[in-house]
Amino acid sequence: MSAELLIRGGTIVTSERTFAGDVRVRDGRIVEVIERPMEGSGGDARSGGGVRADGDARTGGDVSVGSDVRLGGDEPAVGDARAAGPANEENVLDATGMYVLPGLVDLHVHFRDPGLTDKEDFETGTAAAALGGVTTVLDMPNTKPPVGSASVLRQKAAAVAGRAYVDYKLYGVITEHNLPLLAEMAEAGAAAFKLFLGPTTGDIKAPGWGKLIEVFETVRDLNVPLVVHAEDRDVIEYWEKRAAQRTMGVGGGFWHDVYDFRPPSDEEYSTFLATRPRFGEAAATQTVCLLAAMTNTPVHIAHVSIKEAVDVIRQAKAAGAPVSAETCPQYLTLTSADCRRLGPVSKVLPPVREKADQEALWQALQDGVIDMIASDHAPHEAAAKESPSWSKAAAGLLGVQTMLLVLLNEAEQGRLTLNDLVRWASRRPAELFGFDDEKGDIRPGLDADLVVVDPRRETTVTAEWLQSKSKNSHLIGRTLRGAVVHTIVRGHVVVRDGRLTGLRIGRNLFERAPAPPPYV
Ligand code: NCD
Ligand code: ZN
Ligand code: ZN
């Protein structure tokens, strides 16, 4: 690859502002962001019903886009394309009429490698990421064997090395027994520790609450992020048993109340929901927040799905607890009605609930109670996923390839601005994992991790387009406004004109040499 690249003529979207300009890249880093006046800027660019770009972002200059950049409008903002490019025109990507965003940082993916590669592997997973505009992934540790020691972490790192289309880091897991091994895992490069408080894929058991005090204190002292699946195992196991009994003709009042005297069927979504009472997520979230506050350990709550958990986090944050949280596109866009229609292909843990939950999650993002969005990309092979039984079907949805487009479509509906999107799905995750001095935004000095999106095109989710091994997407057949045109990882074009170029230059960020000081 040539060391220079110019992305010219696009509408640049950072975590704070939207403006016309070019991005100049050298040796994998952004070296210059050239801001230029936009055609039709000022009052003319205003148009109803478009994306709410940040009106507040007008900061003195006369080059700001203003408050109504339209996504999917007939005439997207067009920059002045007369900027000087590098000598070699091959190294120019024309972004005229398109958005240039920082590549997304997906802090929650399950790429299943090694050990569960019937579901996904590192090549297919990172290919899906690249095609979806995600340039960094944090891969979960419920692989086989689970990543519960330094040696397993090193084996996993060796197994996936050289196979990734995008950059990555690997999680370690906290089990009932591996407290003494957390320090060596941190040393071996664990991006974070994952704690599964409820049963989910892999069924990795957590220590009890007593031991967790020690675990939290240990993780705090190691200064590694702690990410928690907050659903209570006891609550779930009890109600799963009760559901099984009731379908066998045993059991009592609760089911009568829920089912209005009809025996619950395993093919009904309400039966699945009843096996994961909302109390399970609310209680686990509450206890995690208490533990974070009382041990002074920063904790990140994964895939928040219900309004009670939002309330708990809101209170904990207000009281100063060191807590952050994520939610996922599925909780922001689906409700139980969709799951009933879609069937068990839409089974995910925690389950998708009601419209009121969805509203609470959007509000929590706006209020800063939920800090970020991740995909929780969790594929399963067809045999595991394609079951009419909610209890037997595997839980987990595809998401890494569709997250950006789904969020762009929500932006078109006015649910978020493009700057929110960048903040929630790129910058904040980079901050959580401590690499925001390298990734997560567009400014000189950062890695040239960029995605060029055409808002005028559409993308239909098909089995052919999906790069994952699993084609069991709840979105299959859906047409989304917008298309990922180019994806750039550290200056390498890994997706050009909507196709993988074949470069697999993804690196384990742990192994990366530290950034050179600015005076070099
Ligand atoms: C995830 C998986 O399959 O690994 N499934 C899911 O439903 N979310 C595990 C998890 O994130 O809990
Ligand atoms: Zn989980
Ligand atoms: Zn997950």
PDB file of C-alpha atoms in Angstrom, residues 161-370:
ATOM      1  CA  ALA A 161      -3.507 -13.928  14.430  1.00  0.00           C
ATOM      2  CA  GLY A 162      -3.224 -12.890  10.790  1.00  0.00           C
ATOM      3  CA  ARG A 163      -6.831 -13.779  10.021  1.00  0.00           C
ATOM      4  CA  ALA A 164      -8.649 -10.541  10.856  1.00  0.00           C
ATOM      5  CA  TYR A 165      -9.898  -7.861   8.467  1.00  0.00           C
ATOM      6  CA  VAL A 166     -10.210  -5.331  11.293  1.00  0.00           C
ATOM      7  CA  ASP A 167      -8.399  -4.557  14.542  1.00  0.00           C
ATOM      8  CA  TYR A 168      -9.367  -6.376  17.698  1.00  0.00           C
ATOM      9  CA  LYS A 169      -8.744  -7.123  21.338  1.00  0.00           C
ATOM     10  CA  LEU A 170      -9.708 -10.238  23.269  1.00  0.00           C
ATOM     11  CA  TYR A 171     -11.608 -10.545  26.545  1.00  0.00           C
ATOM     12  CA  GLY A 172     -10.785 -12.864  29.424  1.00  0.00           C
ATOM     13  CA  VAL A 173     -13.533 -14.412  31.539  1.00  0.00           C
ATOM     14  CA  ILE A 174     -14.146 -14.594  35.286  1.00  0.00           C
ATOM     15  CA  THR A 175     -15.200 -18.064  36.412  1.00  0.00           C
ATOM     16  CA  GLU A 176     -16.058 -19.536  39.807  1.00  0.00           C
ATOM     17  CA  HIS A 177     -12.468 -20.622  40.291  1.00  0.00           C
ATOM     18  CA  ASN A 178     -10.027 -18.407  38.402  1.00  0.00           C
ATOM     19  CA  LEU A 179      -9.610 -15.412  40.740  1.00  0.00           C
ATOM     20  CA  PRO A 180      -5.908 -16.283  41.199  1.00  0.00           C
ATOM     21  CA  LEU A 181      -5.424 -16.191  37.405  1.00  0.00           C
ATOM     22  CA  LEU A 182      -6.809 -12.719  36.686  1.00  0.00           C
ATOM     23  CA  ALA A 183      -3.442 -10.985  37.125  1.00  0.00           C
ATOM     24  CA  GLU A 184      -1.688 -13.246  34.619  1.00  0.00           C
ATOM     25  CA  MET A 185      -4.561 -12.745  32.148  1.00  0.00           C
ATOM     26  CA  ALA A 186      -4.228  -8.980  32.481  1.00  0.00           C
ATOM     27  CA  GLU A 187      -0.503  -9.370  31.858  1.00  0.00           C
ATOM     28  CA  ALA A 188      -1.207 -11.530  28.782  1.00  0.00           C
ATOM     29  CA  GLY A 189      -3.328  -8.794  27.250  1.00  0.00           C
ATOM     30  CA  ALA A 190      -6.950  -9.318  28.291  1.00  0.00           C
ATOM     31  CA  ALA A 191      -8.850  -6.300  26.951  1.00  0.00           C
ATOM     32  CA  ALA A 192     -11.331  -6.631  29.794  1.00  0.00           C
ATOM     33  CA  PHE A 193     -12.847  -9.275  32.049  1.00  0.00           C
ATOM     34  CA  LYS A 194     -16.333 -10.594  31.331  1.00  0.00           C
ATOM     35  CA  LEU A 195     -18.520 -11.767  34.172  1.00  0.00           C
ATOM     36  CA  PHE A 196     -21.630 -13.786  33.291  1.00  0.00           C
ATOM     37  CA  LEU A 197     -24.059 -13.553  36.217  1.00  0.00           C
ATOM     38  CA  GLY A 198     -26.790 -15.495  34.412  1.00  0.00           C
ATOM     39  CA  PRO A 199     -26.884 -18.602  32.252  1.00  0.00           C
ATOM     40  CA  THR A 200     -26.131 -17.890  28.588  1.00  0.00           C
ATOM     41  CA  THR A 201     -24.180 -19.454  25.699  1.00  0.00           C
ATOM     42  CA  GLY A 202     -21.304 -21.476  27.172  1.00  0.00           C
ATOM     43  CA  ASP A 203     -22.903 -21.481  30.626  1.00  0.00           C
ATOM     44  CA  ILE A 204     -19.857 -20.132  32.414  1.00  0.00           C
ATOM     45  CA  LYS A 205     -20.691 -19.826  36.101  1.00  0.00           C
ATOM     46  CA  ALA A 206     -19.799 -16.781  38.157  1.00  0.00           C
ATOM     47  CA  PRO A 207     -18.518 -16.792  41.738  1.00  0.00           C
ATOM     48  CA  GLY A 208     -21.129 -16.090  44.423  1.00  0.00           C
ATOM     49  CA  TRP A 209     -21.668 -12.564  45.746  1.00  0.00           C
ATOM     50  CA  GLY A 210     -19.275 -13.108  48.656  1.00  0.00           C
ATOM     51  CA  LYS A 211     -16.330 -13.972  46.487  1.00  0.00           C
ATOM     52  CA  LEU A 212     -17.281 -11.262  44.008  1.00  0.00           C
ATOM     53  CA  ILE A 213     -16.201  -8.627  46.534  1.00  0.00           C
ATOM     54  CA  GLU A 214     -12.685 -10.015  46.219  1.00  0.00           C
ATOM     55  CA  VAL A 215     -13.019 -10.367  42.449  1.00  0.00           C
ATOM     56  CA  PHE A 216     -14.078  -6.731  42.051  1.00  0.00           C
ATOM     57  CA  GLU A 217     -11.230  -5.511  44.247  1.00  0.00           C
ATOM     58  CA  THR A 218      -8.747  -7.581  42.288  1.00  0.00           C
ATOM     59  CA  VAL A 219      -9.993  -6.288  38.942  1.00  0.00           C
ATOM     60  CA  ARG A 220      -9.914  -2.727  40.259  1.00  0.00           C
ATOM     61  CA  ASP A 221      -6.281  -3.092  41.257  1.00  0.00           C
ATOM     62  CA  LEU A 222      -5.400  -4.623  37.876  1.00  0.00           C
ATOM     63  CA  ASN A 223      -6.998  -1.597  36.204  1.00  0.00           C
ATOM     64  CA  VAL A 224      -8.712  -3.686  33.513  1.00  0.00           C
ATOM     65  CA  PRO A 225     -12.331  -2.948  32.497  1.00  0.00           C
ATOM     66  CA  LEU A 226     -14.986  -5.252  33.970  1.00  0.00           C
ATOM     67  CA  VAL A 227     -17.997  -6.027  31.758  1.00  0.00           C
ATOM     68  CA  VAL A 228     -20.990  -7.794  33.278  1.00  0.00           C
ATOM     69  CA  HIS A 229     -23.879  -9.802  31.849  1.00  0.00           C
ATOM     70  CA  ALA A 230     -26.338  -8.745  34.539  1.00  0.00           C
ATOM     71  CA  GLU A 231     -29.107 -11.330  34.868  1.00  0.00           C
ATOM     72  CA  ASP A 232     -29.481 -13.339  38.061  1.00  0.00           C
ATOM     73  CA  ARG A 233     -28.869 -17.068  37.665  1.00  0.00           C
ATOM     74  CA  ASP A 234     -31.043 -18.143  40.590  1.00  0.00           C
ATOM     75  CA  VAL A 235     -34.069 -16.241  39.303  1.00  0.00           C
ATOM     76  CA  ILE A 236     -33.722 -17.718  35.819  1.00  0.00           C
ATOM     77  CA  GLU A 237     -33.051 -21.284  36.885  1.00  0.00           C
ATOM     78  CA  TYR A 238     -36.056 -21.253  39.198  1.00  0.00           C
ATOM     79  CA  TRP A 239     -38.449 -19.951  36.558  1.00  0.00           C
ATOM     80  CA  GLU A 240     -37.062 -22.191  33.824  1.00  0.00           C
ATOM     81  CA  LYS A 241     -37.826 -25.147  36.080  1.00  0.00           C
ATOM     82  CA  ARG A 242     -41.299 -23.850  36.809  1.00  0.00           C
ATOM     83  CA  ALA A 243     -42.000 -23.452  33.091  1.00  0.00           C
ATOM     84  CA  ALA A 244     -40.892 -27.013  32.442  1.00  0.00           C
ATOM     85  CA  GLN A 245     -43.100 -28.291  35.278  1.00  0.00           C
ATOM     86  CA  ARG A 246     -46.079 -26.339  34.080  1.00  0.00           C
ATOM     87  CA  THR A 247     -45.796 -27.635  30.539  1.00  0.00           C
ATOM     88  CA  MET A 248     -45.775 -31.097  32.135  1.00  0.00           C
ATOM     89  CA  GLY A 249     -48.974 -30.364  33.996  1.00  0.00           C
ATOM     90  CA  VAL A 250     -47.492 -29.405  37.390  1.00  0.00           C
ATOM     91  CA  GLY A 251     -47.472 -25.961  38.962  1.00  0.00           C
ATOM     92  CA  GLY A 252     -49.808 -23.305  40.088  1.00  0.00           C
ATOM     93  CA  GLY A 253     -50.970 -19.775  40.388  1.00  0.00           C
ATOM     94  CA  PHE A 254     -48.266 -17.794  38.672  1.00  0.00           C
ATOM     95  CA  TRP A 255     -48.829 -19.459  35.344  1.00  0.00           C
ATOM     96  CA  HIS A 256     -52.574 -19.104  35.654  1.00  0.00           C
ATOM     97  CA  ASP A 257     -52.123 -15.386  36.207  1.00  0.00           C
ATOM     98  CA  VAL A 258     -49.803 -15.044  33.258  1.00  0.00           C
ATOM     99  CA  TYR A 259     -51.604 -17.258  30.837  1.00  0.00           C
ATOM    100  CA  ASP A 260     -55.181 -16.638  31.750  1.00  0.00           C
ATOM    101  CA  PHE A 261     -55.631 -20.374  32.439  1.00  0.00           C
ATOM    102  CA  ARG A 262     -54.239 -21.473  29.106  1.00  0.00           C
ATOM    103  CA  PRO A 263     -51.361 -23.911  29.507  1.00  0.00           C
ATOM    104  CA  PRO A 264     -48.172 -22.197  28.381  1.00  0.00           C
ATOM    105  CA  SER A 265     -46.646 -23.443  25.189  1.00  0.00           C
ATOM    106  CA  ASP A 266     -42.964 -23.498  24.455  1.00  0.00           C
ATOM    107  CA  GLU A 267     -43.797 -22.015  21.100  1.00  0.00           C
ATOM    108  CA  GLU A 268     -45.111 -18.847  22.717  1.00  0.00           C
ATOM    109  CA  TYR A 269     -42.872 -15.873  23.361  1.00  0.00           C
ATOM    110  CA  SER A 270     -44.562 -15.140  26.673  1.00  0.00           C
ATOM    111  CA  THR A 271     -43.395 -18.509  28.005  1.00  0.00           C
ATOM    112  CA  PHE A 272     -39.807 -17.587  27.183  1.00  0.00           C
ATOM    113  CA  LEU A 273     -40.228 -14.153  28.776  1.00  0.00           C
ATOM    114  CA  ALA A 274     -41.636 -15.737  31.919  1.00  0.00           C
ATOM    115  CA  THR A 275     -38.476 -17.845  32.291  1.00  0.00           C
ATOM    116  CA  ARG A 276     -36.439 -14.629  32.494  1.00  0.00           C
ATOM    117  CA  PRO A 277     -38.471 -12.404  34.844  1.00  0.00           C
ATOM    118  CA  ARG A 278     -37.590  -8.729  34.620  1.00  0.00           C
ATOM    119  CA  PHE A 279     -36.610  -8.894  38.285  1.00  0.00           C
ATOM    120  CA  GLY A 280     -33.608 -11.042  37.302  1.00  0.00           C
ATOM    121  CA  GLU A 281     -31.995  -8.272  35.246  1.00  0.00           C
ATOM    122  CA  ALA A 282     -33.044  -5.478  37.608  1.00  0.00           C
ATOM    123  CA  ALA A 283     -31.713  -7.264  40.710  1.00  0.00           C
ATOM    124  CA  ALA A 284     -28.406  -8.275  39.135  1.00  0.00           C
ATOM    125  CA  THR A 285     -27.904  -4.738  37.824  1.00  0.00           C
ATOM    126  CA  GLN A 286     -28.664  -3.295  41.250  1.00  0.00           C
ATOM    127  CA  THR A 287     -26.222  -5.580  43.022  1.00  0.00           C
ATOM    128  CA  VAL A 288     -23.479  -4.957  40.468  1.00  0.00           C
ATOM    129  CA  CYS A 289     -23.930  -1.201  40.908  1.00  0.00           C
ATOM    130  CA  LEU A 290     -23.696  -1.565  44.684  1.00  0.00           C
ATOM    131  CA  LEU A 291     -20.571  -3.637  44.393  1.00  0.00           C
ATOM    132  CA  ALA A 292     -19.036  -1.121  41.978  1.00  0.00           C
ATOM    133  CA  ALA A 293     -19.772   1.703  44.401  1.00  0.00           C
ATOM    134  CA  MET A 294     -18.756  -0.114  47.571  1.00  0.00           C
ATOM    135  CA  THR A 295     -15.477  -1.483  46.201  1.00  0.00           C
ATOM    136  CA  ASN A 296     -14.844   1.579  44.018  1.00  0.00           C
ATOM    137  CA  THR A 297     -14.445  -0.637  40.932  1.00  0.00           C
ATOM    138  CA  PRO A 298     -15.445   0.675  37.496  1.00  0.00           C
ATOM    139  CA  VAL A 299     -18.031  -1.653  35.985  1.00  0.00           C
ATOM    140  CA  HIS A 300     -19.624  -1.721  32.560  1.00  0.00           C
ATOM    141  CA  ILE A 301     -23.093  -3.286  32.246  1.00  0.00           C
ATOM    142  CA  ALA A 302     -23.599  -5.137  28.956  1.00  0.00           C
ATOM    143  CA  HIS A 303     -26.789  -5.218  26.882  1.00  0.00           C
ATOM    144  CA  VAL A 304     -29.211  -3.293  29.118  1.00  0.00           C
ATOM    145  CA  SER A 305     -32.705  -4.234  27.950  1.00  0.00           C
ATOM    146  CA  ILE A 306     -35.350  -3.024  30.435  1.00  0.00           C
ATOM    147  CA  LYS A 307     -36.472   0.222  32.007  1.00  0.00           C
ATOM    148  CA  GLU A 308     -36.014  -1.066  35.579  1.00  0.00           C
ATOM    149  CA  ALA A 309     -32.304  -1.615  34.852  1.00  0.00           C
ATOM    150  CA  VAL A 310     -32.126   1.900  33.391  1.00  0.00           C
ATOM    151  CA  ASP A 311     -33.663   3.269  36.603  1.00  0.00           C
ATOM    152  CA  VAL A 312     -31.144   1.393  38.719  1.00  0.00           C
ATOM    153  CA  ILE A 313     -28.205   2.683  36.661  1.00  0.00           C
ATOM    154  CA  ARG A 314     -29.598   6.225  36.701  1.00  0.00           C
ATOM    155  CA  GLN A 315     -29.713   6.179  40.502  1.00  0.00           C
ATOM    156  CA  ALA A 316     -26.303   4.576  40.822  1.00  0.00           C
ATOM    157  CA  LYS A 317     -24.697   7.149  38.535  1.00  0.00           C
ATOM    158  CA  ALA A 318     -26.441  10.000  40.338  1.00  0.00           C
ATOM    159  CA  ALA A 319     -24.904   8.692  43.557  1.00  0.00           C
ATOM    160  CA  GLY A 320     -21.470   8.663  41.924  1.00  0.00           C
ATOM    161  CA  ALA A 321     -21.012   4.924  41.326  1.00  0.00           C
ATOM    162  CA  PRO A 322     -18.326   4.193  38.691  1.00  0.00           C
ATOM    163  CA  VAL A 323     -20.755   2.528  36.304  1.00  0.00           C
ATOM    164  CA  SER A 324     -21.118   2.632  32.525  1.00  0.00           C
ATOM    165  CA  ALA A 325     -23.625   0.810  30.349  1.00  0.00           C
ATOM    166  CA  GLU A 326     -24.386  -0.282  26.840  1.00  0.00           C
ATOM    167  CA  THR A 327     -27.513  -1.275  24.979  1.00  0.00           C
ATOM    168  CA  CYS A 328     -27.831  -2.880  21.531  1.00  0.00           C
ATOM    169  CA  PRO A 329     -29.681  -2.162  18.283  1.00  0.00           C
ATOM    170  CA  GLN A 330     -32.098  -5.041  18.939  1.00  0.00           C
ATOM    171  CA  TYR A 331     -33.355  -3.461  22.177  1.00  0.00           C
ATOM    172  CA  LEU A 332     -33.612  -0.059  20.516  1.00  0.00           C
ATOM    173  CA  THR A 333     -35.563  -1.254  17.482  1.00  0.00           C
ATOM    174  CA  LEU A 334     -37.518  -4.447  18.302  1.00  0.00           C
ATOM    175  CA  THR A 335     -40.340  -5.245  20.715  1.00  0.00           C
ATOM    176  CA  SER A 336     -41.942  -8.483  21.870  1.00  0.00           C
ATOM    177  CA  ALA A 337     -44.469  -8.103  19.032  1.00  0.00           C
ATOM    178  CA  ASP A 338     -41.616  -8.366  16.511  1.00  0.00           C
ATOM    179  CA  CYS A 339     -40.232 -11.437  18.270  1.00  0.00           C
ATOM    180  CA  ARG A 340     -43.620 -13.145  18.176  1.00  0.00           C
ATOM    181  CA  ARG A 341     -43.754 -12.511  14.453  1.00  0.00           C
ATOM    182  CA  LEU A 342     -40.138 -13.491  13.776  1.00  0.00           C
ATOM    183  CA  GLY A 343     -40.078 -16.594  15.988  1.00  0.00           C
ATOM    184  CA  PRO A 344     -37.056 -18.056  17.822  1.00  0.00           C
ATOM    185  CA  VAL A 345     -34.595 -16.649  15.237  1.00  0.00           C
ATOM    186  CA  SER A 346     -35.060 -13.497  17.344  1.00  0.00           C
ATOM    187  CA  LYS A 347     -34.210 -15.210  20.644  1.00  0.00           C
ATOM    188  CA  VAL A 348     -31.559 -13.262  22.516  1.00  0.00           C
ATOM    189  CA  LEU A 349     -30.458 -12.890  26.118  1.00  0.00           C
ATOM    190  CA  PRO A 350     -31.617 -10.789  27.772  1.00  0.00           C
ATOM    191  CA  PRO A 351     -34.875 -11.005  25.817  1.00  0.00           C
ATOM    192  CA  VAL A 352     -36.326  -8.170  23.778  1.00  0.00           C
ATOM    193  CA  ARG A 353     -39.263  -6.719  25.772  1.00  0.00           C
ATOM    194  CA  GLU A 354     -41.793  -3.938  25.330  1.00  0.00           C
ATOM    195  CA  LYS A 355     -42.165  -0.552  23.654  1.00  0.00           C
ATOM    196  CA  ALA A 356     -41.887   1.181  27.038  1.00  0.00           C
ATOM    197  CA  ASP A 357     -38.488  -0.456  27.541  1.00  0.00           C
ATOM    198  CA  GLN A 358     -37.348   0.672  24.109  1.00  0.00           C
ATOM    199  CA  GLU A 359     -38.418   4.245  24.897  1.00  0.00           C
ATOM    200  CA  ALA A 360     -36.614   4.130  28.249  1.00  0.00           C
ATOM    201  CA  LEU A 361     -33.413   2.960  26.535  1.00  0.00           C
ATOM    202  CA  TRP A 362     -33.459   5.795  23.969  1.00  0.00           C
ATOM    203  CA  GLN A 363     -34.131   8.283  26.746  1.00  0.00           C
ATOM    204  CA  ALA A 364     -31.285   6.817  28.791  1.00  0.00           C
ATOM    205  CA  LEU A 365     -28.888   7.300  25.861  1.00  0.00           C
ATOM    206  CA  GLN A 366     -30.004  10.900  25.479  1.00  0.00           C
ATOM    207  CA  ASP A 367     -29.591  11.470  29.226  1.00  0.00           C
ATOM    208  CA  GLY A 368     -26.163   9.840  29.378  1.00  0.00           C
ATOM    209  CA  VAL A 369     -27.431   7.064  31.667  1.00  0.00           C
ATOM    210  CA  ILE A 370     -26.572   4.536  28.981  1.00  0.00           C
TER     211      ILE A 370
END
